Tab-separated table of C-alpha atoms and ligand atoms in Angstrom:
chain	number	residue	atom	x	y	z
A	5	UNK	CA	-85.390	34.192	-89.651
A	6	UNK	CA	-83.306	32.158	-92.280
A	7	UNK	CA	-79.825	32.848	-92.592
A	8	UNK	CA	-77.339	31.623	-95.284
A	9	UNK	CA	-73.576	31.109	-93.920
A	10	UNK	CA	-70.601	31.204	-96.260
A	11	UNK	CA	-67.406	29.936	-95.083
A	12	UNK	CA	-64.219	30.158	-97.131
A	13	UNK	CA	-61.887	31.532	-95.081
A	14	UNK	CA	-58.746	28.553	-95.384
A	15	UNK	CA	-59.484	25.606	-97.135
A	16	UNK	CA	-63.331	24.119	-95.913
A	17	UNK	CA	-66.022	25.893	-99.276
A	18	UNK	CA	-68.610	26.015	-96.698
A	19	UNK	CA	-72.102	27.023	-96.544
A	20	UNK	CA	-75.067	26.197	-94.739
A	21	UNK	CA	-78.886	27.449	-93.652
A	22	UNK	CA	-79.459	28.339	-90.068
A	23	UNK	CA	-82.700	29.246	-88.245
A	24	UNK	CA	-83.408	31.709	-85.669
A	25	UNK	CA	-81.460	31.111	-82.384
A	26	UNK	CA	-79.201	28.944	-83.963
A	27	UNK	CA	-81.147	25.594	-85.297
A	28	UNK	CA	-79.243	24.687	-88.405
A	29	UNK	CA	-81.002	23.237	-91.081
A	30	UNK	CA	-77.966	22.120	-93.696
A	31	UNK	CA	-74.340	22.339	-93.038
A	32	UNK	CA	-72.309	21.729	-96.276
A	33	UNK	CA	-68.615	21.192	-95.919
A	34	UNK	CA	-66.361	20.568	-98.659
A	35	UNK	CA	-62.361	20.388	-96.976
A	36	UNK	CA	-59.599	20.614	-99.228
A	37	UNK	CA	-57.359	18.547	-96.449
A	38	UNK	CA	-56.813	15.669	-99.072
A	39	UNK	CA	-55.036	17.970	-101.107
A	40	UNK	CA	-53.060	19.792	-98.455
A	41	UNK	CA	-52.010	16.594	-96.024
A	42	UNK	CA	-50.120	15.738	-99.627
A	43	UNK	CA	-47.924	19.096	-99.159
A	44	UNK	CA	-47.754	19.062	-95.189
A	45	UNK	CA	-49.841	22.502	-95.197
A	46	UNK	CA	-52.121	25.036	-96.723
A	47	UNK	CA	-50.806	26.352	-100.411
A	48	UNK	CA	-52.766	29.492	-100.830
A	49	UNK	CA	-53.316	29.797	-104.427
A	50	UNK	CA	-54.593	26.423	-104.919
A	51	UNK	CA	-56.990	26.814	-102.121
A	52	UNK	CA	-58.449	29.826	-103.947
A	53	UNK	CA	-58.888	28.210	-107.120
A	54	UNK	CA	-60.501	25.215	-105.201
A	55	UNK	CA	-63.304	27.700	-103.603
A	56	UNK	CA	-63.814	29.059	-106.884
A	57	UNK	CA	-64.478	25.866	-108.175
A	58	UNK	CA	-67.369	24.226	-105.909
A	59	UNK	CA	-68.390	27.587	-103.835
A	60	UNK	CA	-72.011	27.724	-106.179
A	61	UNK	CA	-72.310	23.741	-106.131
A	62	UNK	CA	-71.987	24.189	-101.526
A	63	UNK	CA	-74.321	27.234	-101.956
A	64	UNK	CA	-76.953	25.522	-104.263
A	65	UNK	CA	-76.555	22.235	-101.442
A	66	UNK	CA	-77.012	23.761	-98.945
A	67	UNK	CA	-80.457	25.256	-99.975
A	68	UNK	CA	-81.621	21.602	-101.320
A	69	UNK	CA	-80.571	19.749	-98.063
A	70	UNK	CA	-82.346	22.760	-96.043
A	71	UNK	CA	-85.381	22.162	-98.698
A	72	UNK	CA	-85.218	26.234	-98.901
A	73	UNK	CA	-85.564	28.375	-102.179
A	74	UNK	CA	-84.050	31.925	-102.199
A	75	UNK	CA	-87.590	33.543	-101.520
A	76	UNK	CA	-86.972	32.133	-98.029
A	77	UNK	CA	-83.461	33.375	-97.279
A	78	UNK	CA	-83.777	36.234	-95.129
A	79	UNK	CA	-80.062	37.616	-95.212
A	80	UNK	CA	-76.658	36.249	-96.046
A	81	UNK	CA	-73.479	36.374	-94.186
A	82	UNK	CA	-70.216	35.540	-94.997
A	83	UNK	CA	-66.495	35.412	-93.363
A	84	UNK	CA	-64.823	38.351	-94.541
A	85	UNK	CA	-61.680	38.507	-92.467
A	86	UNK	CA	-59.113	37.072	-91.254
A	87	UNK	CA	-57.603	34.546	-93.312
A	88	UNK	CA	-56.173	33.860	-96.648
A	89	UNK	CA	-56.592	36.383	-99.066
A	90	UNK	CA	-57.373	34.582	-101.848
A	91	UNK	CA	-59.517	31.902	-100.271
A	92	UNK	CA	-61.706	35.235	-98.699
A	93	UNK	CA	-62.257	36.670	-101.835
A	94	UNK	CA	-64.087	34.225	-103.337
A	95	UNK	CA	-66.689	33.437	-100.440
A	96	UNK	CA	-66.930	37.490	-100.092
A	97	UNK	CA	-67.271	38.320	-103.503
A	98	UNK	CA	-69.914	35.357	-104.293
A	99	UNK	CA	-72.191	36.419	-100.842
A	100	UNK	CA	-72.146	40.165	-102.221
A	101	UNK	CA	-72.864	39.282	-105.829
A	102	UNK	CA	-75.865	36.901	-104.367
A	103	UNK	CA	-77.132	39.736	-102.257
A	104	UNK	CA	-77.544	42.128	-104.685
A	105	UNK	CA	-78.814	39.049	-107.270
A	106	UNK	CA	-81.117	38.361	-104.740
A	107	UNK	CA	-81.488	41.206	-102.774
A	108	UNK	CA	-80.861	40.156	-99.513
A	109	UNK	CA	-79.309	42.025	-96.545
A	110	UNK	CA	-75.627	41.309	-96.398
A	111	UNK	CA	-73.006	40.949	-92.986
A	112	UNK	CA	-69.630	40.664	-93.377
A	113	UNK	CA	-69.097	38.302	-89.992
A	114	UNK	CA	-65.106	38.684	-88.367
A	115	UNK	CA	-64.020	34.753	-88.573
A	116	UNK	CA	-63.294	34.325	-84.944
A	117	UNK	CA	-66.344	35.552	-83.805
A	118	UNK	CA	-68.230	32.901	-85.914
A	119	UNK	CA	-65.987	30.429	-84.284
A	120	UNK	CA	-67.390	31.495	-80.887
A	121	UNK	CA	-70.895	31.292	-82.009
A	122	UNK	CA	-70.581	27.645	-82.606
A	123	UNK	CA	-70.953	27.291	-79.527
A	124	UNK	CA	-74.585	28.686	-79.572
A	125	UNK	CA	-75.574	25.824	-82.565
A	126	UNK	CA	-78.317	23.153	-81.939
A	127	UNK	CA	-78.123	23.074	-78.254
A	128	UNK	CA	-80.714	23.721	-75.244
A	129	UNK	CA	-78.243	25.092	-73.210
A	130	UNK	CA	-76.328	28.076	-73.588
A	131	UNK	CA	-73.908	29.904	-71.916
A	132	UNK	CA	-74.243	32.637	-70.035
A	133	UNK	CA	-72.610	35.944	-69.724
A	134	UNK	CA	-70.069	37.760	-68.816
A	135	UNK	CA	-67.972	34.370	-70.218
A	136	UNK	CA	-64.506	34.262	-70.994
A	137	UNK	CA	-63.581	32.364	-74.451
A	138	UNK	CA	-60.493	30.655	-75.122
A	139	UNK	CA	-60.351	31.052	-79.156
A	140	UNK	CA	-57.973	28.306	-80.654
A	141	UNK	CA	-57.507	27.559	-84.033
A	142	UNK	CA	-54.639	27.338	-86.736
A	143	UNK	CA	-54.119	31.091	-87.067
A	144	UNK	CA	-55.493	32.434	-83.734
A	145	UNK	CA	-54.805	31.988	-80.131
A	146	UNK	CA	-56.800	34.392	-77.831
A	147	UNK	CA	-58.996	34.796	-74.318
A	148	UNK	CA	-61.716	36.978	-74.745
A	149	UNK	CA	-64.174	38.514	-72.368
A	150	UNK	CA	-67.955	38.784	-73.430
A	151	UNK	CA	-70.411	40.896	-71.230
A	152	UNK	CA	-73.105	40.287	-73.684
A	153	UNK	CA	-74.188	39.299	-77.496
A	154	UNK	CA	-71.999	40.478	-79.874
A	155	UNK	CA	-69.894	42.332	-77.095
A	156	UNK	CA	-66.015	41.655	-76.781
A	157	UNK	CA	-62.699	42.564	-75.426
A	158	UNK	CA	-59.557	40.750	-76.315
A	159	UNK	CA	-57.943	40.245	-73.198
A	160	UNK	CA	-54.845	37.878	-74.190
A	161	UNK	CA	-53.371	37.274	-77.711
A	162	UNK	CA	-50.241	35.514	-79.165
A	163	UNK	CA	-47.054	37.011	-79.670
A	164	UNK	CA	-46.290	34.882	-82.393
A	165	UNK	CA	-47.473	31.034	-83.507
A	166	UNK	CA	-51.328	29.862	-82.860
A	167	UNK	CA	-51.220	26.953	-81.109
A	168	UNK	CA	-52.902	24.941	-84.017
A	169	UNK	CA	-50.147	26.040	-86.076
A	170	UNK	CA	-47.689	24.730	-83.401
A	171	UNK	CA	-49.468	21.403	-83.701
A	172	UNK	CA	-48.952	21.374	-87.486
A	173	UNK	CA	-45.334	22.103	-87.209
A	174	UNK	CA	-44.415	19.712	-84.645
A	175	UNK	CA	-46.620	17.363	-86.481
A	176	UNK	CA	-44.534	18.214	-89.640
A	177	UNK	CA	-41.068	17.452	-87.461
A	178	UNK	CA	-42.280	14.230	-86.285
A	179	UNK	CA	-43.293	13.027	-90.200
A	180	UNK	CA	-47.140	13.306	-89.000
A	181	UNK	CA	-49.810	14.772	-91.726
A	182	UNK	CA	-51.563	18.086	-91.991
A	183	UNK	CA	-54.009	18.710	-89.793
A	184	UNK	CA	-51.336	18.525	-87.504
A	185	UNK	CA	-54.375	18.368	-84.588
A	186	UNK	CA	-55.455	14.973	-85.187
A	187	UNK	CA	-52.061	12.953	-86.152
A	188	UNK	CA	-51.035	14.448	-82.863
A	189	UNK	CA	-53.550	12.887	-80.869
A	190	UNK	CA	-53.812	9.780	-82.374
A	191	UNK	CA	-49.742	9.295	-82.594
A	192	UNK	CA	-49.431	10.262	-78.824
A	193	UNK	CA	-52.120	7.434	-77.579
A	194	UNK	CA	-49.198	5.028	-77.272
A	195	UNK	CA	-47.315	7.413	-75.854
A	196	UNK	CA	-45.674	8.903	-72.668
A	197	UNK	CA	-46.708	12.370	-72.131
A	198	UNK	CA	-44.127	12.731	-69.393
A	199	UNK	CA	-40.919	11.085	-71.381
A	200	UNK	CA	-40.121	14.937	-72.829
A	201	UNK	CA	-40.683	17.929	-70.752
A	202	UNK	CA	-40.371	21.508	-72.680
A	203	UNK	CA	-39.841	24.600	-70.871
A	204	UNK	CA	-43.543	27.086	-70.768
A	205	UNK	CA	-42.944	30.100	-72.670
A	206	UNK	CA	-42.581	32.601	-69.938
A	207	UNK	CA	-45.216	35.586	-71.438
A	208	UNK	CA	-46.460	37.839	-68.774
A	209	UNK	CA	-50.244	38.880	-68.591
A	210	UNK	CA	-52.669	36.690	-70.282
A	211	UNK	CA	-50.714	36.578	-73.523
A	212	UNK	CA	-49.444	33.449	-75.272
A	213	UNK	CA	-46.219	32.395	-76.628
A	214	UNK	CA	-46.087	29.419	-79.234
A	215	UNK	CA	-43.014	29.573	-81.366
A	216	UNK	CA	-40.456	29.096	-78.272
A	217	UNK	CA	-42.713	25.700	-77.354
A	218	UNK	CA	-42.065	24.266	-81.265
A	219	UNK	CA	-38.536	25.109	-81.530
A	220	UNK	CA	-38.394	23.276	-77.617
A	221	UNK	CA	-39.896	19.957	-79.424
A	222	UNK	CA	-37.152	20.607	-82.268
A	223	UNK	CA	-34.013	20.767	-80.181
A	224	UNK	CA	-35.406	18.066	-77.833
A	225	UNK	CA	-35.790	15.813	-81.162
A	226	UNK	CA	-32.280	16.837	-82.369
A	227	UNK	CA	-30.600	16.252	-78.587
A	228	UNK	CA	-32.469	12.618	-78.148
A	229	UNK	CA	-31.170	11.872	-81.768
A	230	UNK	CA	-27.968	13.104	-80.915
A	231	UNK	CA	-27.930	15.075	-84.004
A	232	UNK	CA	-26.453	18.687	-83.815
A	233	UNK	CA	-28.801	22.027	-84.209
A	234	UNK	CA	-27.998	22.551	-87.926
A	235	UNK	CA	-29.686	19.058	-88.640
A	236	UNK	CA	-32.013	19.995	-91.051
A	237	UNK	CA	-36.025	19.679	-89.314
A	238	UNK	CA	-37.270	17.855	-92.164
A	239	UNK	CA	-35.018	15.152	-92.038
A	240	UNK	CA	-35.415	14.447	-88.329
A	241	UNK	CA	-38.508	12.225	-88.992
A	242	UNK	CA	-36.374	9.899	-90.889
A	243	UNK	CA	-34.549	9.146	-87.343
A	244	UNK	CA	-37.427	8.686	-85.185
A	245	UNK	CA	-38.746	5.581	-83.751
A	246	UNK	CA	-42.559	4.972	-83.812
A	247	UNK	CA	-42.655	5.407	-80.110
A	248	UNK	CA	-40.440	8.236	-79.953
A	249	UNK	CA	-42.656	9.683	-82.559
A	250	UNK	CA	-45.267	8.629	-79.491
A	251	UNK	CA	-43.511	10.306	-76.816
A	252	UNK	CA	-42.737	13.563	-78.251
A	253	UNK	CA	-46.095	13.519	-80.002
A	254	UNK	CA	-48.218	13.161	-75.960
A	255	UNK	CA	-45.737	15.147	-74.174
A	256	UNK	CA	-46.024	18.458	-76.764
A	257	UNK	CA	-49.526	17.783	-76.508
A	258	UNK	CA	-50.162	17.792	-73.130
A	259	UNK	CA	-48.039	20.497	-72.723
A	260	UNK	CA	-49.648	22.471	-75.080
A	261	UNK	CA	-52.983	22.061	-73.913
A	262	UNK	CA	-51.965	22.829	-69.766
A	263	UNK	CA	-50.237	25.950	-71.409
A	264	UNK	CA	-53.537	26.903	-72.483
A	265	UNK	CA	-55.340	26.303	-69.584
A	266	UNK	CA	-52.719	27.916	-67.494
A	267	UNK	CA	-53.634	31.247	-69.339
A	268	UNK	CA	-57.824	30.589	-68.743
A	269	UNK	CA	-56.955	29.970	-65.267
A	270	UNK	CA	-54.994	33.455	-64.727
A	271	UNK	CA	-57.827	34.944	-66.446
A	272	UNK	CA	-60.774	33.846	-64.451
A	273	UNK	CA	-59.030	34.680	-61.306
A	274	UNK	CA	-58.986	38.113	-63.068
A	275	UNK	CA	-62.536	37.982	-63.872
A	276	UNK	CA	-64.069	35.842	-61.251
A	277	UNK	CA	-67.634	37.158	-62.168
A	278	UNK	CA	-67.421	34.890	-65.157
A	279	UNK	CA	-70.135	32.644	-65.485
A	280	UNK	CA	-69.249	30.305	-68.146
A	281	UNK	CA	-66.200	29.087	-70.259
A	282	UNK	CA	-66.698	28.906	-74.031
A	283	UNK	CA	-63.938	26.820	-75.830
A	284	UNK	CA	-63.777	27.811	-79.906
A	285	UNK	CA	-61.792	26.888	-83.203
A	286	UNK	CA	-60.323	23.854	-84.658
A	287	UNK	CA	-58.246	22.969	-81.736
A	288	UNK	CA	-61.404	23.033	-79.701
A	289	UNK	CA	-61.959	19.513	-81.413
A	290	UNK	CA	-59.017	17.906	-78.804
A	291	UNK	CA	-60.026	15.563	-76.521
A	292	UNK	CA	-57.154	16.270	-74.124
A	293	UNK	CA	-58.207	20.303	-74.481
A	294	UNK	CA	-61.833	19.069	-73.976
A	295	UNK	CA	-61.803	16.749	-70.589
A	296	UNK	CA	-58.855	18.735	-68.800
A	297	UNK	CA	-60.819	22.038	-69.393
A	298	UNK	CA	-64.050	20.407	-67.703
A	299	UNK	CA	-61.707	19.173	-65.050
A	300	UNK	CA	-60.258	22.530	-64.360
A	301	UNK	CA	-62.812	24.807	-64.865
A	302	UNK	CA	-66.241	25.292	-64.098
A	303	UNK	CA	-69.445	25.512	-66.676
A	304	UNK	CA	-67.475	25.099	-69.618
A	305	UNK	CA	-68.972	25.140	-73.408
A	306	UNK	CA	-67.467	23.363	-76.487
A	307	UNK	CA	-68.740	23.509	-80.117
A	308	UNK	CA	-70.670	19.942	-81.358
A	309	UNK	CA	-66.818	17.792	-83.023
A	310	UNK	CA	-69.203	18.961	-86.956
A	311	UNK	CA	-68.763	22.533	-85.350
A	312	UNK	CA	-65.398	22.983	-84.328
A	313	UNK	CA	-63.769	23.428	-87.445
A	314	UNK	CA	-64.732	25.909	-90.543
A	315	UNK	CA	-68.245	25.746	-91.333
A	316	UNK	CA	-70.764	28.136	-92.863
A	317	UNK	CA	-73.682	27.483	-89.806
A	318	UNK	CA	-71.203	29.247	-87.251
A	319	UNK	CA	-71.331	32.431	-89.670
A	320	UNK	CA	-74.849	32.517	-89.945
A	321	UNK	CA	-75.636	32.161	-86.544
A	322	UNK	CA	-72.925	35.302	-85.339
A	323	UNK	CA	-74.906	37.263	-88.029
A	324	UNK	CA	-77.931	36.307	-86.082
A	325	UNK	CA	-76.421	37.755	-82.604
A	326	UNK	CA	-75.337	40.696	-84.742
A	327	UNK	CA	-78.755	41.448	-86.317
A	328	UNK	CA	-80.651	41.195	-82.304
A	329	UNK	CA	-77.752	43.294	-81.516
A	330	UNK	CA	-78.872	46.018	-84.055
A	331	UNK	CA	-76.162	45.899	-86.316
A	332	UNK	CA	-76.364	47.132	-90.152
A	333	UNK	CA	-75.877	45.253	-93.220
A	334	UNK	CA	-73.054	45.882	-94.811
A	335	UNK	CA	-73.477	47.631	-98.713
A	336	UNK	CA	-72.377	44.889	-100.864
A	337	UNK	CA	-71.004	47.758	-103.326
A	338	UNK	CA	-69.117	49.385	-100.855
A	339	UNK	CA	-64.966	49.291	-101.261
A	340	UNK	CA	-64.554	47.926	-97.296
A	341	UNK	CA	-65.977	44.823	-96.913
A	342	UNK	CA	-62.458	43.321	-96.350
A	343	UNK	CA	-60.848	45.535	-94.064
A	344	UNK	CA	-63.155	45.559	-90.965
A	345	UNK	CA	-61.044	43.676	-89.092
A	346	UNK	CA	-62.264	44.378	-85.530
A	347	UNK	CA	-63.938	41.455	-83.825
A	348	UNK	CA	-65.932	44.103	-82.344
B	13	KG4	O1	-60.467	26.779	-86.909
B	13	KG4	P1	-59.757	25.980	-87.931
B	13	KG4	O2	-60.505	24.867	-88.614
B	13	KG4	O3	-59.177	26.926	-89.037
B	13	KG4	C1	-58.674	28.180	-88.713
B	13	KG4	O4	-59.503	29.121	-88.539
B	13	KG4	O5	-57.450	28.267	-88.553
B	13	KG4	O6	-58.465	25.384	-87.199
B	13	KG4	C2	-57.548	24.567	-87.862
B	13	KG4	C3	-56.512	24.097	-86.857
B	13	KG4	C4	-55.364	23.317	-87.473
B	13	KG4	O7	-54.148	23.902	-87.046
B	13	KG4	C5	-55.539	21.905	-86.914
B	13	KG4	O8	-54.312	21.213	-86.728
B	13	KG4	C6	-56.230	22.183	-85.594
B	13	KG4	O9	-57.124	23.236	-85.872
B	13	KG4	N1	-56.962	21.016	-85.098
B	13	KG4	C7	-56.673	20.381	-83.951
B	13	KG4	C8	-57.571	19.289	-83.857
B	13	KG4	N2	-58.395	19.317	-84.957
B	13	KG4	C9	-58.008	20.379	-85.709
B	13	KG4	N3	-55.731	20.626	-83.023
B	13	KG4	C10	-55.661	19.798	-81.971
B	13	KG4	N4	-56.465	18.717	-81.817
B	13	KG4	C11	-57.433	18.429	-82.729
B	13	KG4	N5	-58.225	17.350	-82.565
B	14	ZN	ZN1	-61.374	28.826	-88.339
């Protein structure tokens, strides 16, 4: 079975061919992060009229590089929530005009599920079930339990911030580009990560608290400048040394990251019948994230670096689980193909 993925959920146009259990055969990827690191973040408008722009030239790639045709594109899937607005109409409306051009079975794929799924892409190995997945990325931060394909149960969630949006903004406070992810982590190499130590949000269960852990970066920043709290955050960066920018920039991050893995830990000794760890979203692309998780826990999954972020082979291949799962099509004339918004 031959699957097309579209991706256009933030600012990657993405689309790609994937076979069966999960062999992908192109992955095109056009990010819009030149534009954004510019304006220190994500303007929605503009990355709408970007996807507009190159969504048919990804599409029309993405069969070439797979050396497909349309006769051999068995259905089409596409993110159709969550995300921004704007940037999800365009992927959703161009996968449900192709379908019925085409006449192909359509699924409208929930985002963070596809980000799971990554981890099932060109490898030998998969994990096994029941797993617990630790879903980070720059608008979600959540631990969900799967008992089976295309079975979950959102166990812990944010109360506010994702944590890839906390990188960003404390990336933004220190003068470091958007993605905040990897300016972090290549900022902090010279760094201390025990010079600054910020107070855990204190969130009971398995949920997550992000904003308090930015705005402990920003009044650390404005005490060690000895600048009072009504300093203005964008002018901080302007004060900074390169290896206070260092410090703060290891510390947050390795704070961060054993935040997270406090939270996994607290779960599995909730579920100890779990039998494998899948790590999923953009942040799943740290290095820090990636060799304390295998440290800490055991039989632990991440998504190839090409898979991590927003791609369309991640789509196709959670339409694949949700196809051997039994799940219909969706009607690509029907008025609700945006507000399913149930991982489930
Ligand atoms: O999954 P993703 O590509 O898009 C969303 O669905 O949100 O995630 C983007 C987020 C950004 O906040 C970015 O700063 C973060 O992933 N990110 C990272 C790294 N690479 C990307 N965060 C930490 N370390 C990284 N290496
Ligand atoms: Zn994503």
């Amino acid at each position: 079975m031959l699957i097309l993925g579209i991706e256009t959920s933030c600012d990657e146009t993405a689309a790609s061919i994937v076979e069966d259990e999960a062999k992908v055969l192109s992955n095109v990827v056009v990010s819009q992060i030149d534009i954004f690191a510019e304006y220190g973040g994500v303007i929605p408008e503009v990355a709408a009229r970007n996807h507009l722009e190159v969504m048919m030239p990804v599409v029309k790639k993405a069969l070439a590089d797979a050396n497909k045709t349309w006769d051999d594109i068995d259905a089409i899937a596409v993110t159709h929530t969550p995300g921004l607005l704007g940037s999800l109409l365009i992927g959703t409306l161009t996968a449900r005009t192709l379908a019925i051009i085409h006449q192909k079975p359509l699924y409208a794929v929930h985002h963070l599920k596809s980000h799971i799924y990554a981890n099932w892409l060109n490898t030998k190995k998969t994990p096994e079930f029941p797993l617990l997945s630790l879903v980070v990325s720059g608008g979600h931060t959540q631990i969900l339990k799967m008992s089976a394909h295309n079975d979950f149960e959102i166990i812990g969630t944010t109360r506010d911030d994702a944590v890839g949006e906390c990188f960003d903004k404390v990336a933004k406070i220190l003068g470091l580009p958007y993605p905040g992810g990897p300016a972090i982590t290549s900022a902090g190499k010279n760094g201390d990560s025990n010079k600054y130590k910020f107070p855990k949000p204190n969130v009971e269960n398995l949920d997550f608290s992000f904003s308090g852990l930015k705005t402990a970066v920003l009044r650390t920043v404005q005490k060690e400048l000895n600048l009072p709290i009504s300093h203005p955050s964008h002018d901080l960066k302007n004060h900074l040394s390169s290896q206070q920018v260092a410090d703060f920039a290891a510390s947050f991050e390795k704070t961060a990251v054993d935040y997270l893995l406090s939270k996994l830990e607290k779960a599995y000794a909730e579920n100890p019948e779990t039998k494998s760890f899948v790590v999923a979203g953009g942040v799943s692309a740290n290095e820090l994230l990636r060799s304390e998780t295998e440290k800490r826990l055991p039989n632990v999954f991440f998504p190839e670096r090409k898979f991590s972020g927003d791609n369309g082979a991640m789509v196709a291949a959670a339409a694949y689980f949700e196809i051997k799962s039994g799940v219909e099509p969706t009607d690509p004339y029907a008025l609700n193909i945006m507000p399913r918004s149930s991982i489930a």
